[in-house]
Amino acid sequence: MIVSPSVLSLNYADTKSQIEELNASGAQWMHFDVMDGHFVKNLTFGPDILKAFERISPLTKDVHIMVDDPQMIAGIFIDAGADIITFHEEALPDEKKIKDLSAKIRSHGIKAGLSVKPGTPVTELGRYLNDFDLFLIMSVEPGFGGQKFMTEAGTRIQQLKKMLQEDHSSALIEVDGGINAETGKLCAQAGADVLVAGSYVFKNDIRKAVQTLCQLQSSH
Ligand code: DX5
Ligand code: ZN
């Protein structure tokens, strides 16, 4: 299992040692939640923080932009060291614009992801299955860490897995929100390839929490 700890929940009073622990934890990715205070009622970090993390962490920078203007914000993070940029289908309700933004991100050698909020049918992703490198299923309403996992995410992951297999898409399924040992297992059994975890990792022993999730096997 690929594990992508969300630095939204990092203890910023102790940033340097938290990042050093994260680097040593066995996590492959770092999940970087960008929020603009409009698409979600929270405001987080800009490109300079990602550039700083780029200098002190070799982990794959998995940037999740929860913003009203993904075309503009993606452009900013293309130049800030992102390895993956995932934006929300709900923020760009136009098939051509969504495909064009994916192509723009990929033209810079960066992987493109598309995310849906819990209330958006997974079938909305049907026309993009071969235009993205990953799909991000939100298992909480985006905006804050520490929320409770929404159990219907299990069936949504299975539904997406089936769609990808039928379309011969090699895109990954990433799940984000309320992930811990139990909910992570449910997601792995449903077919998730990548697990995002914020509070479960940074509110506990970082290495132990990451190892627990890393050992989960994604069912194919
Ligand atoms: C929520 C963010 C998630 C969040 C996960 O809007 O997209 O990545 O940080 O935090 P936990 O794992 O605590 O639910
Ligand atoms: Zn996220």
mmCIF file of C-alpha atoms and ligand atoms in Angstrom:
data_model
loop_
_atom_site.group_PDB
_atom_site.id
_atom_site.type_symbol
_atom_site.label_atom_id
_atom_site.label_comp_id
_atom_site.label_asym_id
_atom_site.label_seq_id
_atom_site.Cartn_x
_atom_site.Cartn_y
_atom_site.Cartn_z
ATOM 1 C CA MET A 1 0.000 0.000 0.000
ATOM 2 C CA ILE A 2 1.212 3.532 -0.826
ATOM 3 C CA VAL A 3 0.833 5.765 2.244
ATOM 4 C CA SER A 4 0.549 9.533 1.866
ATOM 5 C CA PRO A 5 0.521 11.253 5.296
ATOM 6 C CA SER A 6 -1.309 14.600 5.175
ATOM 7 C CA VAL A 7 0.851 17.415 6.561
ATOM 8 C CA LEU A 8 -2.328 19.348 7.319
ATOM 9 C CA SER A 9 -2.164 17.577 10.702
ATOM 10 C CA LEU A 10 1.570 18.080 11.270
ATOM 11 C CA ASN A 11 2.595 19.737 14.562
ATOM 12 C CA TYR A 12 3.975 22.996 13.084
ATOM 13 C CA ALA A 13 5.523 23.974 16.427
ATOM 14 C CA ASP A 14 7.917 21.092 15.776
ATOM 15 C CA THR A 15 8.115 21.075 11.978
ATOM 16 C CA LYS A 16 11.724 20.015 11.415
ATOM 17 C CA SER A 17 11.633 16.912 13.638
ATOM 18 C CA GLN A 18 8.145 15.947 12.394
ATOM 19 C CA ILE A 19 9.405 15.991 8.778
ATOM 20 C CA GLU A 20 12.528 14.034 9.754
ATOM 21 C CA GLU A 21 10.304 11.406 11.421
ATOM 22 C CA LEU A 22 8.048 11.359 8.355
ATOM 23 C CA ASN A 23 11.062 10.851 6.078
ATOM 24 C CA ALA A 24 12.144 7.862 8.190
ATOM 25 C CA SER A 25 8.639 6.396 8.602
ATOM 26 C CA GLY A 26 8.458 4.391 5.367
ATOM 27 C CA ALA A 27 5.800 6.654 3.846
ATOM 28 C CA GLN A 28 6.306 6.949 0.078
ATOM 29 C CA TRP A 29 4.332 10.188 -0.449
ATOM 30 C CA MET A 30 3.602 13.432 1.424
ATOM 31 C CA HIS A 31 0.001 14.673 1.052
ATOM 32 C CA PHE A 32 -0.144 18.470 0.832
ATOM 33 C CA ASP A 33 -3.651 19.922 1.273
ATOM 34 C CA VAL A 34 -4.120 23.310 -0.400
ATOM 35 C CA MET A 35 -7.320 25.125 0.621
ATOM 36 C CA ASP A 36 -8.441 28.585 -0.558
ATOM 37 C CA GLY A 37 -11.163 29.459 1.974
ATOM 38 C CA HIS A 38 -13.793 29.412 -0.819
ATOM 39 C CA PHE A 39 -14.107 25.878 -2.223
ATOM 40 C CA VAL A 40 -13.750 24.770 1.412
ATOM 41 C CA LYS A 41 -14.149 26.912 4.541
ATOM 42 C CA ASN A 42 -10.496 26.617 5.532
ATOM 43 C CA LEU A 43 -7.239 28.218 4.400
ATOM 44 C CA THR A 44 -3.894 26.423 4.341
ATOM 45 C CA PHE A 45 -0.500 26.698 2.719
ATOM 46 C CA GLY A 46 0.950 28.227 -0.423
ATOM 47 C CA PRO A 47 3.797 27.224 -2.775
ATOM 48 C CA ASP A 48 6.632 28.500 -0.546
ATOM 49 C CA ILE A 49 5.861 25.852 2.099
ATOM 50 C CA LEU A 50 5.980 23.130 -0.559
ATOM 51 C CA LYS A 51 9.303 24.489 -1.855
ATOM 52 C CA ALA A 52 10.666 24.317 1.716
ATOM 53 C CA PHE A 53 9.438 20.733 2.123
ATOM 54 C CA GLU A 54 10.989 19.895 -1.251
ATOM 55 C CA ARG A 55 14.367 20.896 0.221
ATOM 56 C CA ILE A 56 14.030 18.733 3.340
ATOM 57 C CA SER A 57 12.000 15.716 2.208
ATOM 58 C CA PRO A 58 12.521 13.287 -0.694
ATOM 59 C CA LEU A 59 8.941 11.984 -0.446
ATOM 60 C CA THR A 60 6.719 12.266 -3.514
ATOM 61 C CA LYS A 61 4.794 15.547 -3.152
ATOM 62 C CA ASP A 62 1.122 14.605 -3.509
ATOM 63 C CA VAL A 63 -0.636 17.998 -3.812
ATOM 64 C CA HIS A 64 -4.423 18.059 -3.283
ATOM 65 C CA ILE A 65 -5.914 21.401 -4.308
ATOM 66 C CA MET A 66 -9.359 22.140 -2.833
ATOM 67 C CA VAL A 67 -9.814 25.479 -4.574
ATOM 68 C CA ASP A 68 -12.343 27.362 -6.707
ATOM 69 C CA ASP A 69 -9.783 28.131 -9.423
ATOM 70 C CA PRO A 70 -7.819 24.908 -10.069
ATOM 71 C CA GLN A 71 -6.447 26.166 -13.403
ATOM 72 C CA MET A 72 -4.696 29.099 -11.706
ATOM 73 C CA ILE A 73 -3.624 27.252 -8.542
ATOM 74 C CA ALA A 74 -2.361 24.186 -10.432
ATOM 75 C CA GLY A 75 -0.101 26.527 -12.421
ATOM 76 C CA ILE A 76 1.389 27.847 -9.194
ATOM 77 C CA PHE A 77 2.121 24.364 -7.856
ATOM 78 C CA ILE A 78 3.525 23.097 -11.156
ATOM 79 C CA ASP A 79 6.399 25.525 -10.441
ATOM 80 C CA ALA A 80 6.637 24.716 -6.721
ATOM 81 C CA GLY A 81 7.851 21.108 -6.848
ATOM 82 C CA ALA A 82 4.624 19.074 -6.963
ATOM 83 C CA ASP A 83 4.985 15.503 -8.259
ATOM 84 C CA ILE A 84 1.206 14.956 -8.367
ATOM 85 C CA ILE A 85 -1.521 17.594 -8.596
ATOM 86 C CA THR A 86 -5.086 16.519 -7.846
ATOM 87 C CA PHE A 87 -7.996 18.909 -8.337
ATOM 88 C CA HIS A 88 -11.764 18.637 -7.792
ATOM 89 C CA GLU A 89 -14.240 17.741 -10.526
ATOM 90 C CA GLU A 90 -16.799 19.982 -8.768
ATOM 91 C CA ALA A 91 -14.568 23.064 -9.207
ATOM 92 C CA LEU A 92 -14.351 22.808 -13.010
ATOM 93 C CA PRO A 93 -17.752 21.646 -14.351
ATOM 94 C CA ASP A 94 -16.610 21.402 -17.990
ATOM 95 C CA GLU A 95 -15.307 18.198 -19.565
ATOM 96 C CA LYS A 96 -12.921 19.914 -21.987
ATOM 97 C CA LYS A 97 -11.460 22.191 -19.285
ATOM 98 C CA ILE A 98 -10.923 19.189 -17.002
ATOM 99 C CA LYS A 99 -9.140 17.237 -19.744
ATOM 100 C CA ASP A 100 -7.117 20.294 -20.785
ATOM 101 C CA LEU A 101 -5.967 20.919 -17.199
ATOM 102 C CA SER A 102 -4.905 17.281 -16.863
ATOM 103 C CA ALA A 103 -2.949 17.556 -20.129
ATOM 104 C CA LYS A 104 -1.296 20.788 -18.933
ATOM 105 C CA ILE A 105 -0.223 19.190 -15.628
ATOM 106 C CA ARG A 106 1.082 16.075 -17.412
ATOM 107 C CA SER A 107 2.964 18.202 -19.992
ATOM 108 C CA HIS A 108 5.246 19.240 -17.111
ATOM 109 C CA GLY A 109 5.996 15.588 -16.228
ATOM 110 C CA ILE A 110 3.673 15.829 -13.224
ATOM 111 C CA LYS A 111 0.985 13.217 -12.547
ATOM 112 C CA ALA A 112 -2.615 14.457 -12.702
ATOM 113 C CA GLY A 113 -5.387 13.430 -10.289
ATOM 114 C CA LEU A 114 -9.108 14.107 -10.179
ATOM 115 C CA SER A 115 -11.070 14.094 -6.909
ATOM 116 C CA VAL A 116 -14.757 13.833 -6.020
ATOM 117 C CA LYS A 117 -16.436 14.920 -2.794
ATOM 118 C CA PRO A 118 -18.636 12.372 -0.991
ATOM 119 C CA GLY A 119 -21.819 13.792 -2.545
ATOM 120 C CA THR A 120 -20.603 13.536 -6.156
ATOM 121 C CA PRO A 121 -21.499 10.263 -7.922
ATOM 122 C CA VAL A 122 -18.440 8.196 -8.872
ATOM 123 C CA THR A 123 -19.986 7.818 -12.328
ATOM 124 C CA GLU A 124 -19.002 11.483 -12.911
ATOM 125 C CA LEU A 125 -15.449 10.137 -13.349
ATOM 126 C CA GLY A 126 -16.522 7.763 -16.140
ATOM 127 C CA ARG A 127 -15.439 10.014 -19.002
ATOM 128 C CA TYR A 128 -11.961 10.682 -17.562
ATOM 129 C CA LEU A 129 -10.708 7.163 -16.783
ATOM 130 C CA ASN A 130 -7.811 7.365 -19.218
ATOM 131 C CA ASP A 131 -7.065 11.060 -18.768
ATOM 132 C CA PHE A 132 -5.697 10.869 -15.224
ATOM 133 C CA ASP A 133 -2.986 8.997 -13.321
ATOM 134 C CA LEU A 134 -5.095 8.779 -10.162
ATOM 135 C CA PHE A 135 -8.568 9.357 -8.782
ATOM 136 C CA LEU A 136 -9.053 10.632 -5.232
ATOM 137 C CA ILE A 137 -12.163 9.423 -3.400
ATOM 138 C CA MET A 138 -12.944 11.735 -0.454
ATOM 139 C CA SER A 139 -14.165 9.754 2.561
ATOM 140 C CA VAL A 140 -14.904 12.988 4.460
ATOM 141 C CA GLU A 141 -16.230 16.374 3.363
ATOM 142 C CA PRO A 142 -13.039 18.214 2.336
ATOM 143 C CA GLY A 143 -11.811 21.088 4.512
ATOM 144 C CA PHE A 144 -10.555 19.699 7.799
ATOM 145 C CA GLY A 145 -8.494 16.874 9.295
ATOM 146 C CA GLY A 146 -9.710 14.702 12.143
ATOM 147 C CA GLN A 147 -13.186 13.958 10.744
ATOM 148 C CA LYS A 148 -14.969 10.576 10.914
ATOM 149 C CA PHE A 149 -14.603 8.184 7.960
ATOM 150 C CA MET A 150 -17.773 7.953 5.836
ATOM 151 C CA THR A 151 -18.373 4.219 5.390
ATOM 152 C CA GLU A 152 -20.104 4.579 2.012
ATOM 153 C CA ALA A 153 -16.634 5.297 0.619
ATOM 154 C CA GLY A 154 -16.104 1.498 0.573
ATOM 155 C CA THR A 155 -18.714 0.897 -2.111
ATOM 156 C CA ARG A 156 -17.565 3.981 -4.041
ATOM 157 C CA ILE A 157 -14.028 2.580 -4.171
ATOM 158 C CA GLN A 158 -15.340 -0.793 -5.428
ATOM 159 C CA GLN A 159 -17.467 0.971 -8.052
ATOM 160 C CA LEU A 160 -14.510 3.010 -9.319
ATOM 161 C CA LYS A 161 -12.235 -0.065 -9.289
ATOM 162 C CA LYS A 162 -14.722 -1.878 -11.552
ATOM 163 C CA MET A 163 -14.951 1.112 -13.895
ATOM 164 C CA LEU A 164 -11.151 1.311 -14.193
ATOM 165 C CA GLN A 165 -10.814 -2.435 -14.834
ATOM 166 C CA GLU A 166 -13.537 -2.370 -17.504
ATOM 167 C CA ASP A 167 -11.803 0.579 -19.193
ATOM 168 C CA HIS A 168 -8.320 -0.961 -18.867
ATOM 169 C CA SER A 169 -7.183 2.146 -17.035
ATOM 170 C CA SER A 170 -4.020 1.869 -14.938
ATOM 171 C CA ALA A 171 -4.971 4.891 -12.812
ATOM 172 C CA LEU A 172 -4.526 4.553 -9.037
ATOM 173 C CA ILE A 173 -7.333 4.938 -6.487
ATOM 174 C CA GLU A 174 -6.407 7.206 -3.555
ATOM 175 C CA VAL A 175 -8.668 7.609 -0.496
ATOM 176 C CA ASP A 176 -8.594 10.605 1.808
ATOM 177 C CA GLY A 177 -10.258 11.335 5.131
ATOM 178 C CA GLY A 178 -10.670 9.534 8.451
ATOM 179 C CA ILE A 179 -8.170 6.809 7.546
ATOM 180 C CA ASN A 180 -6.838 4.670 10.408
ATOM 181 C CA ALA A 181 -5.968 0.970 10.855
ATOM 182 C CA GLU A 182 -9.597 -0.193 10.618
ATOM 183 C CA THR A 183 -10.891 2.136 7.889
ATOM 184 C CA GLY A 184 -7.628 1.714 5.973
ATOM 185 C CA LYS A 185 -8.223 -2.048 5.903
ATOM 186 C CA LEU A 186 -11.745 -1.511 4.562
ATOM 187 C CA CYS A 187 -10.377 0.732 1.789
ATOM 188 C CA ALA A 188 -7.612 -1.749 0.898
ATOM 189 C CA GLN A 189 -10.139 -4.585 0.635
ATOM 190 C CA ALA A 190 -12.322 -2.380 -1.582
ATOM 191 C CA GLY A 191 -9.368 -1.804 -3.949
ATOM 192 C CA ALA A 192 -7.620 1.384 -2.819
ATOM 193 C CA ASP A 193 -3.982 1.778 -3.923
ATOM 194 C CA VAL A 194 -3.058 4.900 -1.892
ATOM 195 C CA LEU A 195 -4.176 5.908 1.605
ATOM 196 C CA VAL A 196 -4.013 9.477 2.883
ATOM 197 C CA ALA A 197 -3.853 9.842 6.661
ATOM 198 C CA GLY A 198 -3.410 13.022 8.677
ATOM 199 C CA SER A 199 -4.530 12.765 12.301
ATOM 200 C CA TYR A 200 -3.958 8.983 12.533
ATOM 201 C CA VAL A 201 -0.285 9.523 11.627
ATOM 202 C CA PHE A 202 0.572 12.826 13.305
ATOM 203 C CA LYS A 203 -1.481 12.401 16.482
ATOM 204 C CA ASN A 204 0.162 9.005 17.160
ATOM 205 C CA ASP A 205 3.594 7.395 16.782
ATOM 206 C CA ILE A 206 4.340 8.440 13.196
ATOM 207 C CA ARG A 207 6.417 5.431 12.221
ATOM 208 C CA LYS A 208 4.050 2.864 13.785
ATOM 209 C CA ALA A 209 0.970 4.399 12.152
ATOM 210 C CA VAL A 210 2.632 4.556 8.721
ATOM 211 C CA GLN A 211 3.919 0.972 8.996
ATOM 212 C CA THR A 212 0.436 -0.261 9.978
ATOM 213 C CA LEU A 213 -1.027 1.266 6.808
ATOM 214 C CA CYS A 214 1.909 0.256 4.571
ATOM 215 C CA GLN A 215 1.350 -3.416 5.406
ATOM 216 C CA LEU A 216 -2.250 -3.375 4.139
ATOM 217 C CA GLN A 217 -2.616 -5.180 0.825
ATOM 218 C CA SER A 218 -4.690 -3.591 -1.928
ATOM 219 C CA SER A 219 -7.127 -6.134 -3.357
ATOM 220 C CA HIS A 220 -7.100 -6.364 -7.214
HETATM 221 C C1 DX5 B 1 -9.375 17.086 4.206
HETATM 222 C C2 DX5 B 1 -8.026 16.776 3.573
HETATM 223 C C3 DX5 B 1 -7.482 15.471 4.090
HETATM 224 C C4 DX5 B 1 -7.230 15.527 5.585
HETATM 225 C C5 DX5 B 1 -7.075 14.119 6.107
HETATM 226 O O1 DX5 B 1 -9.980 18.111 3.477
HETATM 227 O O2 DX5 B 1 -8.144 16.665 2.173
HETATM 228 O O3 DX5 B 1 -6.276 15.151 3.408
HETATM 229 O O4 DX5 B 1 -6.063 16.260 5.847
HETATM 230 O O5 DX5 B 1 -6.997 14.220 7.503
HETATM 231 P P1 DX5 B 1 -7.481 13.004 8.423
HETATM 232 O O6 DX5 B 1 -6.659 11.819 7.985
HETATM 233 O O7 DX5 B 1 -7.172 13.469 9.817
HETATM 234 O O8 DX5 B 1 -8.942 12.795 8.149
HETATM 235 ZN ZN ZN B 2 -6.379 15.829 1.051
#
